[in-house]
GROMACS .gro file of C-alpha atoms in nm:
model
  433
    1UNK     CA    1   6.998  14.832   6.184
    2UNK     CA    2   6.719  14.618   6.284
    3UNK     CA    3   6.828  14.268   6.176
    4UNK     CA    4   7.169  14.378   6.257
    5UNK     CA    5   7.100  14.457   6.631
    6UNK     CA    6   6.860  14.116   6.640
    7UNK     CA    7   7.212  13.895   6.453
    8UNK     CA    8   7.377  14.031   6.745
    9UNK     CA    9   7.113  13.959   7.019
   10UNK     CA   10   7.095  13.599   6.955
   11UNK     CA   11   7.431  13.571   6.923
   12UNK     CA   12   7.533  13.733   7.245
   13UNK     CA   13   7.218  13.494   7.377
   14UNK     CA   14   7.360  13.182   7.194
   15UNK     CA   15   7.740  13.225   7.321
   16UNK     CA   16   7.539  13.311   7.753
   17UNK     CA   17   7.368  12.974   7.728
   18UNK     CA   18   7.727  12.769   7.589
   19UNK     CA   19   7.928  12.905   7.811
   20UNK     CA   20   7.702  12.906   8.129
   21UNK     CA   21   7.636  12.518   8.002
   22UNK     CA   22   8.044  12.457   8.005
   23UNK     CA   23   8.038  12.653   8.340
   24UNK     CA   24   7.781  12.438   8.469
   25UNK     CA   25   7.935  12.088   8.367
   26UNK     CA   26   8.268  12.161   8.411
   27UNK     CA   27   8.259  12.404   8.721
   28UNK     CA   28   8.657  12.557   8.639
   29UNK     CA   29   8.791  12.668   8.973
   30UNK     CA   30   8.763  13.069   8.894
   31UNK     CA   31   8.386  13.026   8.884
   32UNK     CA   32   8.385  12.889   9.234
   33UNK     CA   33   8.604  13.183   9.363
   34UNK     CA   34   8.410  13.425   9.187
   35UNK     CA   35   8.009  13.327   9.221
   36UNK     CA   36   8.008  13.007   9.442
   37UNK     CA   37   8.223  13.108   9.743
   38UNK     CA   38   8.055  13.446   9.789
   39UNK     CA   39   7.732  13.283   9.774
   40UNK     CA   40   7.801  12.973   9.964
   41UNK     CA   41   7.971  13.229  10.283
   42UNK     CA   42   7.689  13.419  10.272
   43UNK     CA   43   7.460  13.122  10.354
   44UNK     CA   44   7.707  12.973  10.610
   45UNK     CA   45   7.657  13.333  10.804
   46UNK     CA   46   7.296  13.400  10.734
   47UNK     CA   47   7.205  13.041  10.813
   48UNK     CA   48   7.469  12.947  11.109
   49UNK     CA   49   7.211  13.060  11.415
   50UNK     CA   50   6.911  12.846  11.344
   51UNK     CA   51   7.077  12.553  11.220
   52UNK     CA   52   7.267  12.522  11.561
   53UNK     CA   53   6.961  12.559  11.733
   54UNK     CA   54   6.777  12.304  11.518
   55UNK     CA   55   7.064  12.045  11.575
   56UNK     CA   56   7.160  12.090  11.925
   57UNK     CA   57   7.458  12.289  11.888
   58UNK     CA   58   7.330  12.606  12.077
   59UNK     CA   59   7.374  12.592  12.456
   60UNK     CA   60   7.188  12.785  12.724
   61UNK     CA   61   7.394  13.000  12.898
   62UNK     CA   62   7.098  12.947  13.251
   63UNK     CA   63   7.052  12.604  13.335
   64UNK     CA   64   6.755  12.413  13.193
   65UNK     CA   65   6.646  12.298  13.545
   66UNK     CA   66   6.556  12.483  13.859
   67UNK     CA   67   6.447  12.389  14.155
   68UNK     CA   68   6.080  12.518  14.257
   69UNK     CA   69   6.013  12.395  14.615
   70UNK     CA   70   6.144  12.040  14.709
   71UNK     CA   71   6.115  11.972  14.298
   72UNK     CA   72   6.328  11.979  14.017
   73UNK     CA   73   6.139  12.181  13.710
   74UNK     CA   74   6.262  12.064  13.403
   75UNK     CA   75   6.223  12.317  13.078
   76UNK     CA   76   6.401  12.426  12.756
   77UNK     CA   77   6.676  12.643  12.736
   78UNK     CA   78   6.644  12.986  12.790
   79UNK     CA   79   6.787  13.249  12.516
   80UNK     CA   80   7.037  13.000  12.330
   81UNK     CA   81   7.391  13.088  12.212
   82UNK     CA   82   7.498  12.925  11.903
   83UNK     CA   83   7.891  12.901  11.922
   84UNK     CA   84   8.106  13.104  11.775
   85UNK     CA   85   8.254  13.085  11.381
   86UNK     CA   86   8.514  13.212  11.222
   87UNK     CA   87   8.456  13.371  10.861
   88UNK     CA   88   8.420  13.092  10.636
   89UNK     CA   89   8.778  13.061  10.445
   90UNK     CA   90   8.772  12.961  10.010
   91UNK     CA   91   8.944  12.628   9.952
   92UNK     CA   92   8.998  12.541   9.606
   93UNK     CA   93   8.707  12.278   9.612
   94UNK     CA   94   8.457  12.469   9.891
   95UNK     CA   95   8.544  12.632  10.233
   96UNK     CA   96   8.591  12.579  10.560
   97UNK     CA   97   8.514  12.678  10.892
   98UNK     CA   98   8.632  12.689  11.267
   99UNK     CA   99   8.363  12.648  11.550
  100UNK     CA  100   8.486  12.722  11.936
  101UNK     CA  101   8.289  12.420  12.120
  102UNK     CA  102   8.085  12.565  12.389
  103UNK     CA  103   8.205  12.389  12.779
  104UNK     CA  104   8.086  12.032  12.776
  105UNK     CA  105   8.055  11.978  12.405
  106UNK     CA  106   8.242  11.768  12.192
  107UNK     CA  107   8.305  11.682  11.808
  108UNK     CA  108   8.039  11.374  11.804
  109UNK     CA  109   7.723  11.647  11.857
  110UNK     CA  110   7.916  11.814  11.502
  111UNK     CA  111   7.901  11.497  11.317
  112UNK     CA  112   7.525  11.432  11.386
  113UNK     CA  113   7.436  11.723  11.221
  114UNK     CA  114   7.641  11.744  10.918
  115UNK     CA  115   7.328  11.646  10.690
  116UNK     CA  116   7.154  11.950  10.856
  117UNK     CA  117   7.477  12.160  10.733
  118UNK     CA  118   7.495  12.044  10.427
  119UNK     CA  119   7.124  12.146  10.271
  120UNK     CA  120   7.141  12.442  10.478
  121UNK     CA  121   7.502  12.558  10.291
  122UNK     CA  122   7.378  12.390   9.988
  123UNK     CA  123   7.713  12.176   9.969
  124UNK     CA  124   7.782  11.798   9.862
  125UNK     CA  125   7.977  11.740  10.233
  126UNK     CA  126   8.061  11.852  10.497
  127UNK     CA  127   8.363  11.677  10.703
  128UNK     CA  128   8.417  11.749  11.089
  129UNK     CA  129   8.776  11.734  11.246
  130UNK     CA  130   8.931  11.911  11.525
  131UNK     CA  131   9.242  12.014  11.454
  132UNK     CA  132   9.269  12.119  11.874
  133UNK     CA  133   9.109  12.080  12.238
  134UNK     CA  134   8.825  12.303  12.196
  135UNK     CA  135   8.754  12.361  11.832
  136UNK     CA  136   8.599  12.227  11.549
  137UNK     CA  137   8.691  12.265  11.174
  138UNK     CA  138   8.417  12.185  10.894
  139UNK     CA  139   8.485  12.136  10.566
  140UNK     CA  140   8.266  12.170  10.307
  141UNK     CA  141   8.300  12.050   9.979
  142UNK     CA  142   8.104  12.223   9.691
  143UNK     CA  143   8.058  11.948   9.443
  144UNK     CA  144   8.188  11.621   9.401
  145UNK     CA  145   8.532  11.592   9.327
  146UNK     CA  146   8.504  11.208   9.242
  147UNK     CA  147   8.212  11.270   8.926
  148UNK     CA  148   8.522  11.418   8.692
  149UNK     CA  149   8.839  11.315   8.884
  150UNK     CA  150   9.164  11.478   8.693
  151UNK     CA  151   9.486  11.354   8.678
  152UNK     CA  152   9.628  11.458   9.006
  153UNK     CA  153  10.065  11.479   9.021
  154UNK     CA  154  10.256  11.326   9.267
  155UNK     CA  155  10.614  11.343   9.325
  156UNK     CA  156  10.812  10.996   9.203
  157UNK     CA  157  10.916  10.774   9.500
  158UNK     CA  158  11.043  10.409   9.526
  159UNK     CA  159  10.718  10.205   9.636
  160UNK     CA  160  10.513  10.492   9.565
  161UNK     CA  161  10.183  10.456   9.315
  162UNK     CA  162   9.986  10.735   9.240
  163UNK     CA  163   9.654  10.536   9.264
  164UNK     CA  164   9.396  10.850   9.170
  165UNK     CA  165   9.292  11.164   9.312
  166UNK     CA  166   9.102  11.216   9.678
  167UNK     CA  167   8.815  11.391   9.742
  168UNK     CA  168   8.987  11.681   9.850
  169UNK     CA  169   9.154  11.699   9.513
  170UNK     CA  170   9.453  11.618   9.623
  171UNK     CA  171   9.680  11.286   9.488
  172UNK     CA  172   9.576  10.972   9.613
  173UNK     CA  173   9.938  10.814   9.678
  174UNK     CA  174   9.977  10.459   9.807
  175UNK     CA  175  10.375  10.495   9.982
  176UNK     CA  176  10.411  10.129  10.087
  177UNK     CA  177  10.743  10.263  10.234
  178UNK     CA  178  10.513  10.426  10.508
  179UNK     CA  179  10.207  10.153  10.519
  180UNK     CA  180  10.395   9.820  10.426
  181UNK     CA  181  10.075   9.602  10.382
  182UNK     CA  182   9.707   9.669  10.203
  183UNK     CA  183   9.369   9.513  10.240
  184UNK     CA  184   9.085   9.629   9.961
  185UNK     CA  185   8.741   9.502   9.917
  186UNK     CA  186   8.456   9.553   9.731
  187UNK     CA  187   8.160   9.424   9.548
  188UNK     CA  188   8.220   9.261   9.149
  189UNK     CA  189   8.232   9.578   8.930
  190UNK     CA  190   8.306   9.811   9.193
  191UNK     CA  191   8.662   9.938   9.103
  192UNK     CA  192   8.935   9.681   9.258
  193UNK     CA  193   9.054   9.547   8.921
  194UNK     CA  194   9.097   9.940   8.816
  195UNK     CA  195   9.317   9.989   9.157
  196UNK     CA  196   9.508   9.717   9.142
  197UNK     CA  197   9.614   9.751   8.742
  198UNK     CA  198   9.656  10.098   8.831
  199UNK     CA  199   9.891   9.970   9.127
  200UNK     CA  200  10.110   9.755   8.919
  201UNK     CA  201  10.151  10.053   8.628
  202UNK     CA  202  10.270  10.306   8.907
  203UNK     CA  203  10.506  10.015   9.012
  204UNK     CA  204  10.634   9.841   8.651
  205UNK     CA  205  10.905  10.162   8.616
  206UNK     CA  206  11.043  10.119   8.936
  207UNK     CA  207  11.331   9.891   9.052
  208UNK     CA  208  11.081   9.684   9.232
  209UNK     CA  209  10.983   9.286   9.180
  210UNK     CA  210  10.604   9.256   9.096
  211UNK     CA  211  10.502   8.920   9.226
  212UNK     CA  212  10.110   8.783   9.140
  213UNK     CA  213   9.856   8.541   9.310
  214UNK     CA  214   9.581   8.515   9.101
  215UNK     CA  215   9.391   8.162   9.144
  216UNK     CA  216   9.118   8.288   8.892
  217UNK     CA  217   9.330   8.128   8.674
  218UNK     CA  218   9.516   8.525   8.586
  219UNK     CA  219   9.241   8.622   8.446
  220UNK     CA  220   9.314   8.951   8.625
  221UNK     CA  221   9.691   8.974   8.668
  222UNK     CA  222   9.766   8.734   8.350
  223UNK     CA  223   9.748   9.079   8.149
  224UNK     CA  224  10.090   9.181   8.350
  225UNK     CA  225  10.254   8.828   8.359
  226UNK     CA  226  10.516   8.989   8.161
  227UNK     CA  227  10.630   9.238   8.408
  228UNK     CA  228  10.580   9.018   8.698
  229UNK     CA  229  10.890   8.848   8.869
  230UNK     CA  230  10.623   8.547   8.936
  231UNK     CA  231  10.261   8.470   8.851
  232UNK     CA  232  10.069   8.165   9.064
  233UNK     CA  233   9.756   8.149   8.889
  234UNK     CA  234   9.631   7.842   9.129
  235UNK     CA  235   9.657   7.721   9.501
  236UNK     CA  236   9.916   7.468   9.462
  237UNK     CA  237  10.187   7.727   9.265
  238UNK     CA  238  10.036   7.990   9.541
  239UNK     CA  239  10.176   7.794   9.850
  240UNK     CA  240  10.541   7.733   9.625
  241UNK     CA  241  10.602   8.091   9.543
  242UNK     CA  242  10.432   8.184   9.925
  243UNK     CA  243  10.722   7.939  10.051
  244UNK     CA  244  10.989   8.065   9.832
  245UNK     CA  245  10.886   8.472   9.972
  246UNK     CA  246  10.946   8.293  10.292
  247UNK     CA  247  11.311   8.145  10.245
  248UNK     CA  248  11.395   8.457  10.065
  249UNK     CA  249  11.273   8.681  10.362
  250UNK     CA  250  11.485   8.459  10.620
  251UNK     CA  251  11.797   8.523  10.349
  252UNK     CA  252  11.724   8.885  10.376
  253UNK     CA  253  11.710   8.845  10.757
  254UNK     CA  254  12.059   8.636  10.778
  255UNK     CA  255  12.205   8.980  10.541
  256UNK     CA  256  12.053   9.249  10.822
  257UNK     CA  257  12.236   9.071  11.077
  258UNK     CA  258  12.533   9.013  10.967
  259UNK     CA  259  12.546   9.380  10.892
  260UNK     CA  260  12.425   9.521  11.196
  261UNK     CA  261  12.164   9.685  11.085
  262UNK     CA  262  11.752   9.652  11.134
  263UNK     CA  263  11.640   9.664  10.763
  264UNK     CA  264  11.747   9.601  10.424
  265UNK     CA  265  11.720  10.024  10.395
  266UNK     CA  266  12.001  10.038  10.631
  267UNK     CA  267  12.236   9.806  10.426
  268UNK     CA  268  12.453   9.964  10.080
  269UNK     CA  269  12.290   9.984   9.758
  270UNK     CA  270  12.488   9.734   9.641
  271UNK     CA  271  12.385   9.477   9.864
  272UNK     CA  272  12.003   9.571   9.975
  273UNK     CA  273  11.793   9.317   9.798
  274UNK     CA  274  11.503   9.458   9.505
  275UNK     CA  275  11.156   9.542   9.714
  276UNK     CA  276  10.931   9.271   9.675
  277UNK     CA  277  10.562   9.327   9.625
  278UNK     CA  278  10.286   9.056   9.669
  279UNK     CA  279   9.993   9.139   9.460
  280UNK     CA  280   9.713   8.892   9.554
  281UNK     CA  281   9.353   8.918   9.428
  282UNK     CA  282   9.046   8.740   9.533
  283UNK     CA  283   9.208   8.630   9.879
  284UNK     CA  284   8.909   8.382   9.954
  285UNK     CA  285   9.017   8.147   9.671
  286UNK     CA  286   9.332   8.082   9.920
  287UNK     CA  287   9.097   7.986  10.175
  288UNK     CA  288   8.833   7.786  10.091
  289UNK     CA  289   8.842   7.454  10.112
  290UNK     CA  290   8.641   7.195   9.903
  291UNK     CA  291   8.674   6.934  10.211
  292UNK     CA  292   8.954   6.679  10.145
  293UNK     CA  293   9.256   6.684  10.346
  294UNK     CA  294   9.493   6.796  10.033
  295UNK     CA  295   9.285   7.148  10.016
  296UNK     CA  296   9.263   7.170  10.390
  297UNK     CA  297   9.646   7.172  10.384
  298UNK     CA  298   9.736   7.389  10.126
  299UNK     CA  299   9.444   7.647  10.281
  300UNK     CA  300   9.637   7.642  10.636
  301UNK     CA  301   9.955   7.707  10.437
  302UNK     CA  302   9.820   7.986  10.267
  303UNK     CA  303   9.713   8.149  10.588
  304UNK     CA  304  10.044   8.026  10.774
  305UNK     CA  305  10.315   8.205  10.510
  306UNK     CA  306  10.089   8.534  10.451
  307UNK     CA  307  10.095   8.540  10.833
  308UNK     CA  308  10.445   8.531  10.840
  309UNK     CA  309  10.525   8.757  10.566
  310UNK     CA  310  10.267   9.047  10.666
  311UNK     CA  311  10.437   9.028  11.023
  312UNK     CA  312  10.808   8.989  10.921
  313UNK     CA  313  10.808   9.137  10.575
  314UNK     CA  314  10.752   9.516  10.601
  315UNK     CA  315  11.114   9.584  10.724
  316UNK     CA  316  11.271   9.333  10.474
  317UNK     CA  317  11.084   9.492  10.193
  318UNK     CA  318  10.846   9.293  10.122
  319UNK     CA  319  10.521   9.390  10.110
  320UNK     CA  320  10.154   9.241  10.064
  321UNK     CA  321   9.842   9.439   9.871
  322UNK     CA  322   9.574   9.160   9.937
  323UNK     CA  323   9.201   9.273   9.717
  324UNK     CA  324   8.917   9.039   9.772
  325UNK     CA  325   8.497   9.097   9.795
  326UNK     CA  326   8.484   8.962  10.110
  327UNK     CA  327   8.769   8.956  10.408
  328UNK     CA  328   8.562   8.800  10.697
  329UNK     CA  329   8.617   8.530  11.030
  330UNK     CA  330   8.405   8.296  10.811
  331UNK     CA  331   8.698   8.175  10.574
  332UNK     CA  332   8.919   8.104  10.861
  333UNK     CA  333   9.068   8.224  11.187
  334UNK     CA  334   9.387   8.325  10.954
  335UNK     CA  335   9.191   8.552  10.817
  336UNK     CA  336   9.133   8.762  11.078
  337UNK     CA  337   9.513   8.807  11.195
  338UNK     CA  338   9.577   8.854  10.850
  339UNK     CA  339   9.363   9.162  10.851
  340UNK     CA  340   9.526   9.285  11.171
  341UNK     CA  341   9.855   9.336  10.986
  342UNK     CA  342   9.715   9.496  10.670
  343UNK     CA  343   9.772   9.887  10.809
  344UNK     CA  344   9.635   9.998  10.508
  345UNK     CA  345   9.277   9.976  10.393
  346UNK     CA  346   9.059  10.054  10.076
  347UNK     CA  347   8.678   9.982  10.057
  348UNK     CA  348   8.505   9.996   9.759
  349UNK     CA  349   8.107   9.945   9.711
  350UNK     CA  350   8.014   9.656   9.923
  351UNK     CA  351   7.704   9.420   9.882
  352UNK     CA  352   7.669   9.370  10.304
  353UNK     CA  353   7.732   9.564  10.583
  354UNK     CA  354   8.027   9.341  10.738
  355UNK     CA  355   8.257   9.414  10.447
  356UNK     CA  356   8.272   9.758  10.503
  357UNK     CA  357   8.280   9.713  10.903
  358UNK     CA  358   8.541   9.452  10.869
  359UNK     CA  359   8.791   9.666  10.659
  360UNK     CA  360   8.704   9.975  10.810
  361UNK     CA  361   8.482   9.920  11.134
  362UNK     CA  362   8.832   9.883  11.352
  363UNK     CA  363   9.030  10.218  11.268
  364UNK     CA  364   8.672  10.449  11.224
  365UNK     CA  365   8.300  10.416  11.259
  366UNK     CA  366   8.227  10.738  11.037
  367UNK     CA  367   8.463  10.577  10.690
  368UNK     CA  368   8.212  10.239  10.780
  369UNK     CA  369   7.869  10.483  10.706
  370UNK     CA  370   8.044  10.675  10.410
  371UNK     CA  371   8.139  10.327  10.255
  372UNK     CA  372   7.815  10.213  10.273
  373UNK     CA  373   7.689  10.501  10.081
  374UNK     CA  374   7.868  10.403   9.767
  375UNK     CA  375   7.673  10.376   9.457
  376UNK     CA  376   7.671  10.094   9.204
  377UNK     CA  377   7.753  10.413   8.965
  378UNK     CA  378   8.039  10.517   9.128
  379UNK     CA  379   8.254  10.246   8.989
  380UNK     CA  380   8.624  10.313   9.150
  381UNK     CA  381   8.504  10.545   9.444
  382UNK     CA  382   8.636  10.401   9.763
  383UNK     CA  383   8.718  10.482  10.110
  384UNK     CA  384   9.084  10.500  10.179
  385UNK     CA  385   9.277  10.542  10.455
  386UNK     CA  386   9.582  10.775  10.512
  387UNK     CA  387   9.945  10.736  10.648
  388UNK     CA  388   9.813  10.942  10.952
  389UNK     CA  389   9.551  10.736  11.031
  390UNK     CA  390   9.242  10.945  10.879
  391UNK     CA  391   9.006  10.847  10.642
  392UNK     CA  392   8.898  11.013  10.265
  393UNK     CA  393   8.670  10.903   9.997
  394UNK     CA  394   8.894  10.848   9.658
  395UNK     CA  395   8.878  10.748   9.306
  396UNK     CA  396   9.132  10.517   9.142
  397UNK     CA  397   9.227  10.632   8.775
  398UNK     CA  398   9.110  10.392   8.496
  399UNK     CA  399   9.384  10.268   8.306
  400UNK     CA  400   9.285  10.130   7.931
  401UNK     CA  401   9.365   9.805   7.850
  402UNK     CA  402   9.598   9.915   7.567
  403UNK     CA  403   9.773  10.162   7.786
  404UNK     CA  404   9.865   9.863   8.044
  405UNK     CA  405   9.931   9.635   7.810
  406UNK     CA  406  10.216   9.904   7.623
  407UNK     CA  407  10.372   9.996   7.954
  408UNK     CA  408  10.376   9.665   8.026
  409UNK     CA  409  10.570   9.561   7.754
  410UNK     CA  410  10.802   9.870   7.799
  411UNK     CA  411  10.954   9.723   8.088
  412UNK     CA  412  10.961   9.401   8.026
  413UNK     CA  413  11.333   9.363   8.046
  414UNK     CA  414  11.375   9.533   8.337
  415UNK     CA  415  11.135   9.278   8.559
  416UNK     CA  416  11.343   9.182   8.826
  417UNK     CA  417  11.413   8.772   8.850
  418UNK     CA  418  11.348   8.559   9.178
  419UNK     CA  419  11.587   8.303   9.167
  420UNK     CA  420  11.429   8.159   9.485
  421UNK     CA  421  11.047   8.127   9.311
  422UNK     CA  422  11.227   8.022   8.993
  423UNK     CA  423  11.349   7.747   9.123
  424UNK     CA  424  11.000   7.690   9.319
  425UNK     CA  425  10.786   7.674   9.026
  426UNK     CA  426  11.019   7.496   8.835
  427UNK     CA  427  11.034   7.189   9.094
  428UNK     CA  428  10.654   7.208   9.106
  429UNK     CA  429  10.676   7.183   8.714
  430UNK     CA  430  10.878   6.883   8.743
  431UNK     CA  431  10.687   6.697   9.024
  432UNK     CA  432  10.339   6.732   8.727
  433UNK     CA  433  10.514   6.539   8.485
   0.00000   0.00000   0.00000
């Protein structure tokens, strides 16, 4: 019986250290319920006390001063009260927490010490929000959602991508039917390409016209040309097809009045135009100017008709995604009112400081820091921001070359034609030779 009890020892050993190993890398959802919550409540309780008092959050229910003859003595608080929790609730990726702010305190004194909360719960974040006057919620999350991102469902809309998963793990949608126009930036390598193919994937199956600016010669969008309606892979074709968008969006306008109605989603099916959706990566390259009065020109039209269609376009369906590694005053004034129109905004890993305040420094501070903290690891981790006007870190879903290539080709026949950009190009071919 000896061997036979020592077989069985090791065995039982062997099959504790796999599966504790696949618990450990893959961290399934019943292990958090079952081991982490408990563990992770406990320290929110035990801890709670000292780290308000540590990070400000306790407040002295006697006043720190008092006056001792004609002076005013100055001293630390006497007997602090840390503010009151609620029992930390489970969430499927960590738990959360309600705090009653004491009189006089606000949310900013919370987001200061969210490092201090997050060794003392042992979590990977911890989020502040108040969801009312007077309270606080944190959220902690328990790991990083982003390292192993699944593939998150979303329910099919018109103008609606499923881009990746946030770090909530929830779906990271992109519904350019409620934010028309995009602006995302980031660093070489740091995830745009994967967004944007990811974009156009999510949008080849719809009834929608794909249209590409690529003066990098398509080395980016050329693998799509196929399912694009149009594909300007220099300045010169960028300011025809930019022109065309603009004839076709006063069309659109002449068909809304005559109806009586406000936008093409007002008007029949049978006579609402297709959606039209700019793609344009590397916006700088529409910009710059190499001096001469011939690139000056086409630069000011490039600024002039995405001006006009980022303004005008949303309600005529026609909508602008706009990628680039820098979006900044220093390619133009244009530039600038551009960014003013792009509602929605996506910040990869940056390589300076006014990227990330530029896309993100004008709707919140706190998605400027997080941005910043991006690794060059984290390839296709971003900052995104939502339809109601909060912020998330994300992670787009990496799409193989073969796979985009095959659903490219799938739908092929169902790209939608331009006749106004057709006609565009095709003049601009003629006027070469």
């Amino acid at each position: 019986m000896g061997p036979i009890t020592l077989a069985l020892a090791l065995a039982a050993l062997a099959w504790v250290f796999v599966v504790g190993d696949l618990v450990r890398r893959h961290r399934p959802v019943w292990h958090w319920y079952l081991v982490g919550y408990p563990a992770t409540a406990c320290r929110v309780m035990a801890t709670w006390r000292k780290v308000a008092m540590l990070n400000d959050l306790a407040v002295s229910r006697r006043p720190s001063r008092g006056l001792l003859g004609d002076l005013v003595v100055k001293g630390d608080p006497l007997r602090p009260v840390a503010p009151r929790i609620s029992f930390p609730r489970a969430t499927r990726t960590g738990l959360s927490v309600t705090v009653r702010l004491h009189a006089g305190q606000s949310p900013t004194t919370y987001l200061k010490a969210t490092d201090g909360l997050v060794h003392a719960w042992k979590v990977h974040a911890v989020r502040v929000t108040s969801p009312e006057r007077g309270l606080v919620l944190l959220t902690g999350t328990a790991t990083d959602p982003l390292q192993r991102p699944g593939l998150a469902t979303a329910p099919a809309e018109l103008l609606s991508a499923l881009i990746g998963v946030l770090e909530s793990g929830g779906a990271w949608v992109m519904n350019l039917r409620l934010v028309p126009h995009w602006l995302i930036t980031g660093a070489t390598r740091s995830g745009k390409s994967t967004l944007l193919a990811r974009l156009i994937i999510q949008l080849a199956a719809q009834s929608v016209a794909l249209v590409g600016i690529d003066c990098k010669g398509g080395m980016e969008l050329g693998l799509f040309a196929q399912r694009l309606s149009a594909l300007a892979t220099c300045r010169r074709e960028a300011v025809a097809v930019l022109s065309a968008l603009v004839v076709d969006m006063q069309d659109r306008m002449s068909a809304c009045r005559s109806a009586g109605v406000r936008s093409i989603w007002e008007l029949p099916d049978k006579l609402r135009p297709v959606p039209v959706v700019v793609i344009v990566d590397e916006i700088a390259e529409l910009y710059l100017s190499d001096g001469t009065r011939e690139s000056k020109a086409e630069a000011e039209q490039c600024s002039t008709l995405l001006l006009r269609l980022a303004q005008l376009g949303a309600a005529l369906g026609i909508h602008l995604v706009v990628a680039g590694q820098r979006v900044g005053s220093d390619l133009g004034p244009g530039v600038t009112a551009l960014r003013a129109q792009l509602g929605g905004r996506v910040c990869h890993r940056v390589n300076d400081p006014g990227t990330a305040e530029t896309t993100l420094g004008d709707l919140n501070k706190d998605a400027v820091a997080v941005a910043q903290s991006i690794t060059a690891q984290e390839r296709g981790v971003a900052v995104c921001t939502g339809p109601d006007g909060g912020w998330s870190r994300a992670r787009s879903h990496l799409t193989p070359t073969e796979e985009a290539v095959a659903i490219t080709r799938k739908y092929t026949a169902t790209t939608p034609e331009l006749a106004a950009i057709g006609r565009a190009l095709a003049t601009l071919e003629g006027d070469d030779k």
